[in-house]
Short mmCIF file of C-alpha atoms in Angstrom, two decimals:
data_model
loop_
_atom_site.label_atom_id
_atom_site.label_comp_id
_atom_site.label_asym_id
_atom_site.label_seq_id
_atom_site.Cartn_x
_atom_site.Cartn_y
_atom_site.Cartn_z
CA ALA A 7 -9.87 -7.84 11.07
CA GLN A 8 -8.99 -4.32 10.09
CA LYS A 9 -10.98 -2.04 7.84
CA ILE A 10 -10.47 1.39 6.29
CA THR A 11 -13.28 3.52 4.91
CA GLN A 12 -12.70 6.47 2.61
CA THR A 13 -16.07 7.99 1.78
CA GLN A 14 -14.91 10.58 -0.76
CA PRO A 15 -14.38 9.02 -4.20
CA GLY A 16 -13.19 12.38 -5.56
CA MET A 17 -12.27 15.81 -4.30
CA PHE A 18 -11.62 19.07 -6.11
CA VAL A 19 -9.51 21.88 -4.72
CA GLN A 20 -8.00 25.04 -6.11
CA GLU A 21 -4.30 25.58 -6.07
CA LYS A 22 -2.97 27.06 -2.80
CA GLU A 23 -6.06 26.06 -0.85
CA ALA A 24 -6.11 23.45 1.93
CA VAL A 25 -8.00 20.18 1.57
CA THR A 26 -9.00 17.44 3.99
CA LEU A 27 -9.30 13.82 2.90
CA ASP A 28 -11.40 11.68 5.20
CA CYS A 29 -10.48 8.29 6.60
CA THR A 30 -12.17 6.18 9.26
CA TYR A 31 -10.93 2.86 10.49
CA ASP A 32 -11.95 -0.17 12.45
CA THR A 33 -9.65 -2.55 14.23
CA SER A 34 -9.57 -4.82 17.24
CA ASP A 35 -5.81 -4.52 17.59
CA PRO A 36 -4.70 -2.52 20.63
CA SER A 37 -1.67 -1.17 18.78
CA TYR A 38 -1.78 -0.06 15.20
CA GLY A 39 -0.40 2.43 12.74
CA LEU A 40 -2.22 4.62 10.27
CA PHE A 41 -0.63 5.55 6.97
CA TRP A 42 -1.37 7.74 4.02
CA TYR A 43 0.00 7.02 0.57
CA LYS A 44 -0.19 8.97 -2.67
CA GLN A 45 -0.45 7.21 -6.00
CA PRO A 46 0.09 9.34 -9.10
CA SER A 47 -0.97 8.13 -12.52
CA SER A 48 2.40 6.41 -12.88
CA GLY A 49 1.20 3.82 -10.36
CA GLU A 50 3.93 3.97 -7.74
CA MET A 51 2.78 4.30 -4.12
CA ILE A 52 4.46 7.17 -2.30
CA PHE A 53 4.48 7.23 1.51
CA LEU A 54 3.25 10.54 2.93
CA ILE A 55 2.70 10.32 6.65
CA TYR A 56 2.28 7.93 9.58
CA GLN A 57 0.47 8.05 12.93
CA GLY A 58 0.90 5.49 15.69
CA SER A 59 -2.09 4.63 17.82
CA TYR A 60 -0.30 5.69 20.99
CA ASP A 61 1.16 8.90 19.61
CA GLN A 62 -0.15 11.82 21.60
CA GLN A 63 0.47 14.46 18.96
CA ASN A 64 -0.85 14.59 15.43
CA ALA A 65 1.79 13.77 12.84
CA THR A 66 3.03 16.40 10.42
CA GLU A 67 5.31 16.12 7.41
CA GLY A 68 5.80 19.35 5.54
CA ARG A 69 2.48 20.31 3.94
CA TYR A 70 0.85 17.11 5.18
CA SER A 71 -0.72 16.68 8.58
CA LEU A 72 -2.78 13.88 10.01
CA ASN A 73 -5.80 14.79 12.11
CA PHE A 74 -5.99 11.76 14.40
CA GLN A 75 -9.10 11.37 16.53
CA LYS A 76 -8.80 8.01 18.26
CA ALA A 77 -12.19 8.04 19.96
CA ARG A 78 -13.89 8.67 16.62
CA LYS A 79 -11.55 6.25 14.84
CA SER A 80 -10.68 8.80 12.22
CA ALA A 81 -7.36 9.72 10.63
CA ASN A 82 -7.97 12.51 8.16
CA LEU A 83 -5.19 13.83 5.93
CA VAL A 84 -4.87 17.59 5.63
CA ILE A 85 -2.90 19.00 2.71
CA SER A 86 -2.12 22.67 3.09
CA ALA A 87 -1.39 24.99 0.17
CA SER A 88 -2.32 22.49 -2.54
CA GLN A 89 -0.13 22.28 -5.60
CA LEU A 90 -0.92 21.03 -9.10
CA GLY A 91 1.43 18.10 -8.48
CA ASP A 92 -0.79 16.96 -5.63
CA SER A 93 -3.34 15.65 -8.14
CA ALA A 94 -3.36 11.89 -7.53
CA MET A 95 -5.12 9.05 -5.74
CA TYR A 96 -4.72 9.09 -1.99
CA PHE A 97 -4.98 5.94 0.09
CA CYS A 98 -5.41 5.59 3.80
CA ALA A 99 -4.09 2.34 5.30
CA ILE A 100 -3.86 0.62 8.66
CA GLY A 101 -1.31 -1.85 9.90
CA GLU A 102 -0.65 -3.71 13.10
CA LEU A 103 2.57 -2.61 14.73
CA GLY A 104 5.32 -5.14 14.30
CA TYR A 105 3.99 -6.46 11.03
CA SER A 106 4.29 -5.23 7.49
CA THR A 107 0.79 -6.04 6.27
CA LEU A 108 -1.34 -3.03 5.38
CA THR A 109 -5.09 -2.84 4.79
CA PHE A 110 -5.98 -0.07 2.38
CA GLY A 111 -9.11 1.96 1.78
CA LYS A 112 -10.62 2.42 -1.68
CA GLY A 113 -8.89 5.75 -2.11
CA THR A 114 -9.82 9.34 -2.89
CA MET A 115 -8.95 10.97 -6.21
CA LEU A 116 -7.77 14.53 -5.63
CA LEU A 117 -7.76 17.02 -8.48
CA VAL A 118 -6.04 20.35 -8.00
CA SER A 119 -7.06 23.08 -10.42
CA PRO A 120 -5.09 26.24 -11.26
CA LYS B 29 20.19 4.00 -2.37
CA ALA B 30 18.31 2.15 -5.08
CA GLY B 31 14.56 1.77 -4.61
CA VAL B 32 12.39 -1.29 -4.91
CA THR B 33 12.58 -2.76 -8.39
CA GLN B 34 10.01 -4.96 -10.06
CA THR B 35 10.35 -6.92 -13.25
CA PRO B 36 8.84 -7.05 -15.72
CA ARG B 37 6.94 -3.77 -15.73
CA TYR B 38 4.34 -4.97 -18.19
CA LEU B 39 3.16 -8.45 -19.06
CA ILE B 40 0.52 -9.85 -21.36
CA LYS B 41 -0.59 -13.45 -20.91
CA THR B 42 -3.49 -15.60 -22.01
CA ARG B 43 -5.93 -17.51 -19.85
CA GLY B 44 -4.55 -20.75 -18.48
CA GLN B 45 -0.93 -19.67 -18.61
CA GLN B 46 1.22 -19.07 -15.58
CA VAL B 47 3.32 -16.05 -14.71
CA THR B 48 6.20 -15.20 -12.38
CA LEU B 49 6.81 -11.67 -11.13
CA SER B 50 10.00 -10.56 -9.46
CA CYS B 51 10.73 -8.01 -6.75
CA SER B 52 14.09 -6.78 -5.47
CA PRO B 53 13.78 -4.91 -2.18
CA ILE B 54 15.82 -1.97 -1.01
CA SER B 55 19.24 -3.07 0.19
CA GLY B 56 19.02 -4.06 3.85
CA HIS B 57 15.27 -4.62 3.81
CA ARG B 58 14.30 -8.15 4.74
CA SER B 59 10.53 -7.89 4.64
CA VAL B 60 8.69 -8.04 1.32
CA SER B 61 4.95 -7.74 0.82
CA TRP B 62 2.87 -8.16 -2.30
CA TYR B 63 -0.39 -6.41 -3.15
CA GLN B 64 -2.85 -6.72 -6.01
CA GLN B 65 -4.57 -3.57 -7.24
CA THR B 66 -7.67 -3.68 -9.43
CA PRO B 67 -10.28 -1.01 -10.21
CA GLY B 68 -13.01 -3.10 -8.62
CA GLN B 69 -11.36 -4.49 -5.50
CA GLY B 70 -8.76 -1.81 -4.86
CA LEU B 71 -5.53 -2.72 -3.11
CA GLN B 72 -5.54 -6.17 -1.59
CA PHE B 73 -2.79 -7.83 0.40
CA LEU B 74 -1.39 -11.03 -1.08
CA PHE B 75 1.53 -12.16 1.08
CA GLU B 76 4.29 -11.01 3.37
CA TYR B 77 7.70 -12.63 3.54
CA PHE B 78 10.45 -12.15 6.05
CA SER B 79 13.72 -14.09 6.13
CA GLU B 80 12.48 -16.52 3.49
CA THR B 81 9.36 -17.36 5.52
CA GLN B 82 5.81 -16.43 4.69
CA ARG B 83 4.57 -14.50 7.72
CA ASN B 84 1.13 -13.60 6.50
CA LYS B 85 -1.19 -14.43 3.62
CA GLY B 86 -4.21 -12.65 2.23
CA ASN B 87 -7.45 -14.19 1.06
CA PHE B 88 -6.42 -15.39 -2.38
CA PRO B 89 -6.77 -18.83 -3.99
CA GLY B 90 -3.91 -21.29 -4.01
CA ARG B 91 -3.10 -20.33 -7.60
CA PHE B 92 -1.24 -17.40 -6.08
CA SER B 93 2.04 -18.35 -4.47
CA GLY B 94 5.27 -16.70 -3.58
CA ARG B 95 8.69 -17.19 -2.16
CA GLN B 96 11.63 -15.23 -0.85
CA PHE B 97 15.27 -15.96 -1.42
CA SER B 98 18.21 -15.63 0.94
CA ASN B 99 19.11 -12.24 -0.59
CA SER B 100 15.55 -11.05 0.26
CA ARG B 101 14.48 -10.93 -3.38
CA SER B 102 10.98 -12.25 -3.82
CA GLU B 103 8.94 -13.81 -6.56
CA MET B 104 5.25 -14.39 -6.88
CA ASN B 105 3.67 -16.90 -9.17
CA VAL B 106 0.16 -17.12 -10.53
CA SER B 107 -0.84 -20.36 -12.18
CA THR B 108 -3.78 -21.03 -14.48
CA LEU B 109 -4.37 -17.36 -15.14
CA GLU B 110 -7.92 -16.02 -15.26
CA LEU B 111 -9.20 -12.81 -16.80
CA GLY B 112 -9.80 -11.45 -13.30
CA ASP B 113 -6.11 -11.69 -12.50
CA SER B 114 -5.47 -8.66 -14.69
CA ALA B 115 -4.15 -6.10 -12.24
CA LEU B 116 -1.26 -3.99 -11.08
CA TYR B 117 0.89 -6.09 -8.76
CA LEU B 118 2.80 -4.01 -6.27
CA CYS B 119 5.71 -5.12 -4.16
CA ALA B 120 6.79 -3.30 -1.02
CA SER B 121 9.83 -3.71 1.15
CA SER B 122 10.50 -2.65 4.71
CA LEU B 123 12.95 -3.13 7.52
CA GLU B 124 12.70 -5.98 9.98
CA PRO B 125 9.32 -5.86 11.74
CA GLY B 126 9.36 -5.73 15.49
CA PRO B 127 7.07 -5.01 18.41
CA GLY B 128 6.31 -1.35 18.75
CA ASN B 129 7.78 -0.54 15.36
CA TYR B 130 6.04 0.89 12.46
CA ASN B 131 7.52 -0.06 9.18
CA GLU B 132 7.30 2.40 6.37
CA GLN B 133 6.77 0.31 3.32
CA PHE B 134 8.57 1.42 0.20
CA PHE B 135 6.70 0.41 -2.91
CA GLY B 136 8.04 -0.52 -6.29
CA PRO B 137 6.61 0.77 -9.58
CA GLY B 138 4.50 -2.37 -10.00
CA THR B 139 4.01 -4.96 -12.70
CA ARG B 140 0.94 -4.47 -14.84
CA LEU B 141 -0.41 -7.86 -15.84
CA THR B 142 -3.00 -8.18 -18.57
CA VAL B 143 -4.69 -11.53 -19.10
CA LEU B 144 -6.39 -12.02 -22.48
#
């Protein structure tokens, strides 16, 4: 069974600052993928970034980067230069490679203030 | 390219009724997954379909069922609705799963079901 833990129910950050959202995981699968999704108040889930368990380098996508520490089983999301539009729920998820099923964490609500 | 579409967007039902939700995946995507999102339980996996076959099923009672058609469109059905079934039901589509692949799942806007 796979499990995702997001310990921060809410985070506040000022515009233009960087913020780190924490995610730890547990899995017995030898190969897996870690995902971050953003969910604005509209409800739609927006894919942000992915990290494969065998990827040597941390993933980056624009202002998003994933700080992957396999030994510690953590996959933190770093958002640089926060923008007001970044205010949303952020979900960390894990999936077994080759399958489409994702297990999500409880999420972190990020509020960006001017 | 059109995104994942879900119909209806909003639905109000009463206890004991049944409901059918529809999901049309992105063109070319053959895998469809369903998730239930509630404030208490968060996002929970319901089922995954690929080529009209259920590949995986979450821990939900038999009142929850689904199917996938030859054009990859999918429906999920909930019978004998309970108050606790009130939730946002999200559908996601992805390309064919395979060993060593990760499959970015593209989510639809969801169907918000309210059970009175």
